[in-house]
Amino acid sequence: MSLAISIRKRATARSSFTRTANVLKEELNEVEPDKSVLDDKFIKLQTVNTELKTYDSVILDLMIAAEVPDDDLNNEVISCEEYLDEFISLSRRIKEKMDNSDLNISIRSKTDSSISACNDKRYKLPKIQIKKFDGHLLSYLSFWGQFKKIHEDKNLDDVDKFHYLAQSMLPGTRAYELIESYPLTSENYPKVISAFTERFGNQEILTEIYVRELLKLIIQNVHSQGKDKLPLMTLFDKIESHIRALESLE
């Protein structure tokens, strides 16, 4: 990744960091901050902060490799430290608020009703990892089935959705190149989604492909002999899988 592209991507991440930090500051200034808002936004801030540190490291390495002047390197470090200081400051303020007894009382009134329902949930569910989209049309339905939840999340900014979409593309594929061709901004998110679904999620084309795959599966098995012939249950499962895909396109 070039220095210019890395700087542009970091600028977008920094904008997301600033927006999230501002929401946290506003909530912290409330007499009785909403714990759920603090929790959700701080988790997001941590995620963006981790992303920023990655970009910072990459950019600094690229600047050193390019032998930029020391003054520019120092300015880069100072710029990075400003965001780190902001993150540390907000972390401290949130901890102080959480330790405040008045806040604990207000939180308790909101959570007592759900404690009994949560007592039995002593297990921790694994995190859902979105499988990277490889650009194959037959992979679209399963990918979009996962990403759709992010796409329809009204609590996420479009630029954050764009980030998740870009991170979900397998590098070197047509899908990756398509997403990378759009500047990472909130305004471009609807455009890139439209282009993405038009190219990979066209229902007529997907229907033709699944029908063709279904027919090919049956014909190949009819003409196969011996070990090449699929067991009946395996054939049934594959046929049923294609049929379910076709049903989801209706």
XYZ file of N, CA, C and O in Angstrom, residues 3-115:
452
model
N 2.092 5.265 0.386
C 1.992 6.227 1.485
C 0.744 7.090 1.338
O 0.025 7.338 2.315
N 0.475 7.540 0.118
C -0.678 8.419 -0.114
C -1.992 7.716 0.218
O -2.878 8.290 0.860
N -2.118 6.458 -0.209
C -3.347 5.704 0.064
C -3.495 5.452 1.562
O -4.589 5.568 2.127
N -2.396 5.116 2.219
C -2.438 4.864 3.663
C -2.879 6.111 4.422
O -3.671 6.035 5.366
N -2.375 7.261 4.001
C -2.736 8.517 4.666
C -4.214 8.829 4.460
O -4.909 9.271 5.384
N -4.726 8.573 3.260
C -6.150 8.820 2.987
C -7.037 7.901 3.814
O -8.056 8.326 4.362
N -6.640 6.645 3.908
C -7.437 5.699 4.689
C -7.395 6.057 6.170
O -8.399 5.951 6.878
N -6.225 6.486 6.637
C -6.134 6.871 8.044
C -6.971 8.111 8.320
O -7.568 8.243 9.398
N -7.026 9.019 7.361
C -7.826 10.236 7.538
C -9.296 9.879 7.758
O -9.986 10.491 8.584
N -9.768 8.882 7.032
C -11.153 8.438 7.207
C -11.347 7.821 8.584
O -12.355 8.070 9.253
N -10.377 7.020 9.010
C -10.458 6.404 10.337
C -10.397 7.467 11.432
O -11.091 7.372 12.447
N -9.583 8.481 11.223
C -9.499 9.565 12.208
C -10.818 10.326 12.308
O -11.224 10.751 13.397
N -11.486 10.496 11.178
C -12.796 11.160 11.199
C -13.792 10.343 12.012
O -14.576 10.887 12.796
N -13.748 9.030 11.824
C -14.623 8.144 12.595
C -14.289 8.221 14.083
O -15.183 8.250 14.936
N -13.004 8.276 14.402
C -12.558 8.393 15.796
C -13.102 9.678 16.418
O -13.640 9.666 17.532
N -12.978 10.784 15.691
C -13.417 12.084 16.212
C -14.919 12.109 16.443
O -15.397 12.609 17.474
N -15.684 11.557 15.496
C -17.143 11.527 15.662
C -17.538 10.716 16.890
O -18.388 11.131 17.687
N -16.916 9.564 17.039
C -17.236 8.699 18.178
C -16.815 9.351 19.488
O -17.543 9.299 20.487
N -15.647 9.978 19.488
C -15.161 10.657 20.691
C -16.101 11.793 21.087
O -16.378 12.002 22.274
N -16.616 12.513 20.109
C -17.533 13.621 20.400
C -18.835 13.123 21.017
O -19.391 13.759 21.922
N -19.324 11.982 20.525
C -20.543 11.401 21.106
C -20.291 11.016 22.561
O -21.126 11.260 23.440
N -19.135 10.428 22.823
C -18.787 10.040 24.191
C -18.677 11.262 25.104
O -19.150 11.245 26.248
N -18.071 12.321 24.609
C -17.922 13.538 25.417
C -19.283 14.126 25.772
O -19.520 14.551 26.915
N -20.173 14.151 24.787
C -21.516 14.682 25.040
C -22.234 13.851 26.097
O -22.896 14.388 26.987
N -22.089 12.531 25.992
C -22.763 11.653 26.950
C -22.141 11.784 28.338
O -22.842 11.760 29.356
N -20.839 11.941 28.393
C -20.150 12.082 29.679
C -20.524 13.382 30.384
O -20.433 13.483 31.609
N -20.946 14.363 29.621
C -21.337 15.650 30.201
C -22.762 15.626 30.760
O -23.184 16.575 31.426
N -23.488 14.540 30.465
C -24.843 14.412 30.998
C -24.790 14.133 32.503
O -23.832 13.553 33.011
N -25.849 14.563 33.200
C -25.919 14.317 34.646
C -25.963 12.818 34.928
O -25.296 12.313 35.834
N -26.762 12.113 34.140
C -26.847 10.659 34.261
C -26.560 10.036 32.896
O -27.470 9.786 32.110
N -25.307 9.792 32.600
C -24.955 9.215 31.298
C -25.609 7.850 31.086
O -25.814 7.092 32.035
N -25.918 7.569 29.840
C -26.499 6.282 29.466
C -25.371 5.257 29.326
O -24.514 5.378 28.450
N -25.373 4.260 30.194
C -24.291 3.276 30.192
C -24.196 2.535 28.861
O -23.100 2.242 28.379
N -25.352 2.235 28.269
C -25.324 1.485 27.011
C -24.638 2.288 25.909
O -23.903 1.735 25.088
N -24.878 3.603 25.916
C -24.220 4.466 24.923
C -22.719 4.495 25.175
O -21.912 4.379 24.246
N -22.345 4.646 26.450
C -20.920 4.665 26.789
C -20.250 3.352 26.399
O -19.155 3.345 25.828
N -20.920 2.245 26.706
C -20.350 0.931 26.374
C -20.170 0.768 24.871
O -19.092 0.417 24.385
N -21.251 1.022 24.132
C -21.227 0.794 22.681
C -20.208 1.688 21.985
O -19.416 1.228 21.154
N -20.241 2.968 22.336
C -19.352 3.908 21.659
C -17.890 3.711 22.066
O -16.983 3.925 21.255
N -17.668 3.294 23.312
C -16.281 3.084 23.722
C -15.701 1.843 23.042
O -14.517 1.817 22.685
N -16.535 0.822 22.861
C -16.078 -0.362 22.118
C -15.700 0.039 20.696
O -14.673 -0.388 20.155
N -16.545 0.878 20.104
C -16.247 1.350 18.749
C -14.962 2.175 18.740
O -14.127 2.038 17.837
N -14.804 3.036 19.764
C -13.603 3.876 19.835
C -12.356 3.012 19.962
O -11.324 3.302 19.344
N -12.438 1.953 20.751
C -11.296 1.046 20.895
C -10.942 0.396 19.558
O -9.763 0.261 19.211
N -11.977 0.003 18.821
C -11.756 -0.635 17.518
C -11.071 0.324 16.547
O -10.095 -0.033 15.878
N -11.592 1.548 16.491
C -11.011 2.541 15.581
C -9.602 2.913 16.027
O -8.707 3.113 15.198
N -9.392 2.992 17.346
C -8.066 3.326 17.857
C -7.041 2.262 17.465
O -5.907 2.581 17.099
N -7.449 1.004 17.523
C -6.564 -0.082 17.094
C -6.243 0.043 15.608
O -5.097 -0.153 15.178
N -7.273 0.388 14.839
C -7.072 0.577 13.394
C -6.114 1.739 13.134
O -5.237 1.659 12.264
N -6.274 2.808 13.907
C -5.398 3.972 13.748
C -3.942 3.619 14.051
O -3.027 4.054 13.341
N -3.735 2.844 15.096
C -2.365 2.468 15.452
C -1.712 1.657 14.337
O -0.511 1.794 14.084
N -2.519 0.836 13.672
C -1.991 0.060 12.544
C -1.576 0.987 11.408
O -0.479 0.856 10.844
N -2.475 1.925 11.075
C -2.151 2.888 10.017
C -0.933 3.730 10.403
O -0.059 3.996 9.566
N -0.876 4.159 11.671
C 0.247 4.987 12.131
C 1.575 4.265 11.918
O 2.554 4.853 11.444
N 1.590 2.996 12.279
C 2.821 2.214 12.150
C 3.227 2.059 10.687
O 4.402 2.221 10.332
N 2.228 1.765 9.839
C 2.510 1.592 8.406
C 3.028 2.894 7.799
O 4.021 2.908 7.056
N 2.350 3.990 8.122
C 2.727 5.292 7.555
C 4.120 5.707 8.013
O 4.929 6.201 7.219
N 4.407 5.484 9.288
C 5.733 5.854 9.800
C 6.829 5.048 9.104
O 7.876 5.592 8.733
N 6.578 3.764 8.910
C 7.561 2.916 8.211
C 7.767 3.387 6.774
O 8.905 3.425 6.277
N 6.660 3.741 6.107
C 6.760 4.201 4.721
C 7.496 5.541 4.632
O 8.262 5.778 3.692
N 7.266 6.395 5.620
C 7.952 7.694 5.631
C 9.451 7.519 5.858
O 10.272 8.193 5.232
N 9.795 6.593 6.745
C 11.220 6.327 6.997
C 11.874 5.743 5.748
O 12.991 6.121 5.372
N 11.146 4.821 5.095
C 11.677 4.208 3.876
C 11.853 5.246 2.770
O 12.770 5.140 1.944
N 10.970 6.248 2.762
C 11.049 7.297 1.743
C 12.058 8.382 2.110
O 12.252 9.331 1.345
N 12.668 8.231 3.294
C 13.688 9.175 3.770
C 13.166 10.613 3.810
O 13.814 11.548 3.329
N 11.977 10.766 4.403
C 11.427 12.112 4.549
C 12.227 12.863 5.611
O 12.881 12.245 6.463
N 12.192 14.189 5.608
C 12.950 14.975 6.593
C 12.531 14.663 8.028
O 11.390 14.270 8.283
N 13.462 14.857 8.951
C 13.190 14.566 10.361
C 12.032 15.399 10.903
O 11.259 14.927 11.749
N 11.917 16.631 10.441
C 10.822 17.488 10.916
C 9.464 16.880 10.570
O 8.522 16.926 11.377
N 9.370 16.318 9.371
C 8.112 15.681 8.967
C 7.827 14.449 9.818
O 6.670 14.179 10.173
N 8.874 13.705 10.138
C 8.700 12.532 10.999
C 8.231 12.948 12.390
O 7.336 12.323 12.971
N 8.829 14.009 12.918
C 8.439 14.492 14.242
C 6.987 14.968 14.249
O 6.238 14.705 15.197
N 6.592 15.661 13.190
C 5.204 16.123 13.089
C 4.236 14.944 13.010
O 3.128 14.994 13.556
N 4.669 13.901 12.321
C 3.841 12.695 12.215
C 3.646 12.055 13.589
O 2.530 11.677 13.966
N 4.717 11.951 14.344
C 4.642 11.358 15.684
C 3.748 12.199 16.593
O 2.914 11.662 17.342
N 3.897 13.513 16.522
C 3.073 14.412 17.341
C 1.595 14.250 16.993
O 0.725 14.207 17.871
N 1.322 14.143 15.694
C -0.059 13.967 15.239
C -0.659 12.671 15.785
O -1.809 12.640 16.238
N 0.130 11.609 15.773
C -0.344 10.315 16.295
C -0.594 10.390 17.797
O -1.576 9.831 18.308
N 0.293 11.090 18.498
C 0.172 11.180 19.954
C -1.076 11.947 20.375
O -1.644 11.688 21.441
N -1.518 12.885 19.545
C -2.725 13.647 19.878
C -3.940 12.729 19.980
O -4.767 12.874 20.891
N -4.048 11.779 19.058
C -5.172 10.840 19.099
C -5.019 9.848 20.246
O -6.006 9.456 20.880
N -3.782 9.459 20.522
C -3.546 8.555 21.645
C -3.901 9.238 22.962
O -4.543 8.635 23.836
N -3.510 10.501 23.107
C -3.835 11.254 24.325
C -5.345 11.384 24.499
O -5.868 11.275 25.616
N -6.026 11.630 23.387
C -7.486 11.747 23.432
C -8.117 10.433 23.889
O -9.049 10.418 24.702
N -7.598 9.329 23.372
C -8.128 8.013 23.745
C -7.895 7.737 25.231
O -8.796 7.266 25.936
N -6.708 8.034 25.713
C -6.383 7.803 27.128
C -7.261 8.676 28.026
O -7.779 8.221 29.053
N -7.444 9.938 27.626
C -8.257 10.860 28.414
C -9.704 10.382 28.514
O -10.304 10.383 29.599
N -10.258 9.953 27.383
C -11.640 9.468 27.388
C -11.767 8.172 28.183
O -12.762 7.962 28.885
N -10.773 7.316 28.082
C -10.793 6.064 28.849
C -10.851 6.359 30.344
O -11.604 5.726 31.094
N -10.053 7.332 30.774
C -10.029 7.699 32.195
C -11.367 8.282 32.633
O -11.901 7.923 33.690
N -11.932 9.175 31.811
C -13.209 9.802 32.167
C -14.337 8.777 32.258
O -15.183 8.850 33.153
N -14.328 7.828 31.338
C -15.372 6.797 31.357
C -15.232 5.928 32.594
O -16.224 5.587 33.255
N -14.004 5.579 32.946
C -13.780 4.768 34.146
C -14.257 5.510 35.389
O -14.886 4.928 36.279
N -13.970 6.802 35.440
C -14.403 7.596 36.590
C -15.922 7.645 36.684
O -16.497 7.559 37.772
N -16.579 7.785 35.552
C -18.041 7.819 35.543
C -18.621 6.482 35.977
O -19.617 6.420 36.690
N -17.994 5.404 35.504
C -18.485 4.077 35.847
C -18.322 3.792 37.338
O -19.084 3.036 37.931
N -17.303 4.405 37.942
C -17.060 4.200 39.371
C -17.920 5.103 40.244
O -17.966 4.944 41.464
N -18.612 6.052 39.605
C -19.442 6.994 40.351
C -20.686 6.286 40.879
O -21.412 5.632 40.144
N -20.955 6.426 42.174
C -22.067 5.698 42.790
C -23.414 6.116 42.234
O -24.318 5.303 42.066
N -23.579 7.419 41.938
C -24.852 7.886 41.397
C -25.141 7.245 40.053
O -26.268 6.879 39.743
N -24.090 7.112 39.252
C -24.264 6.486 37.949
C -24.635 5.024 38.116
O -25.505 4.508 37.432
N -23.996 4.368 39.085
C -24.300 2.962 39.306
C -25.758 2.765 39.684
O -26.396 1.799 39.288
N -26.308 3.710 40.480
C -27.706 3.612 40.880
C -28.617 3.757 39.674
O -29.573 3.010 39.496
N -28.310 4.735 38.821
C -29.152 4.951 37.645
C -29.064 3.779 36.686
O -30.037 3.417 36.038
N -27.881 3.183 36.602
C -27.711 2.030 35.722
C -28.469 0.833 36.269
O -29.116 0.099 35.540
N -28.413 0.673 37.611
C -29.047 -0.483 38.222
C -30.538 -0.506 37.947
O -31.137 -1.549 37.704
N -31.165 0.666 37.963
C -32.602 0.723 37.740
C -32.968 0.265 36.339
O -34.063 -0.226 36.103
N -32.031 0.439 35.402
C -32.299 0.041 34.020
C -31.988 -1.421 33.776
O -32.505 -2.029 32.852
N -31.103 -1.988 34.602
C -30.631 -3.338 34.314
C -31.197 -4.414 35.227
O -31.121 -5.593 34.908
N -31.783 -4.010 36.375
C -32.285 -5.012 37.313
C -33.302 -5.940 36.670
O -33.347 -7.136 36.961
N -34.140 -5.369 35.795
C -35.195 -6.173 35.187
C -34.656 -7.261 34.278
O -35.334 -8.244 34.005
N -33.432 -7.069 33.783
C -32.875 -8.057 32.850
C -31.873 -8.996 33.504
O -31.425 -9.951 32.886
N -31.536 -8.736 34.789
C -30.523 -9.558 35.449
C -30.977 -11.006 35.567
O -30.223 -11.936 35.295
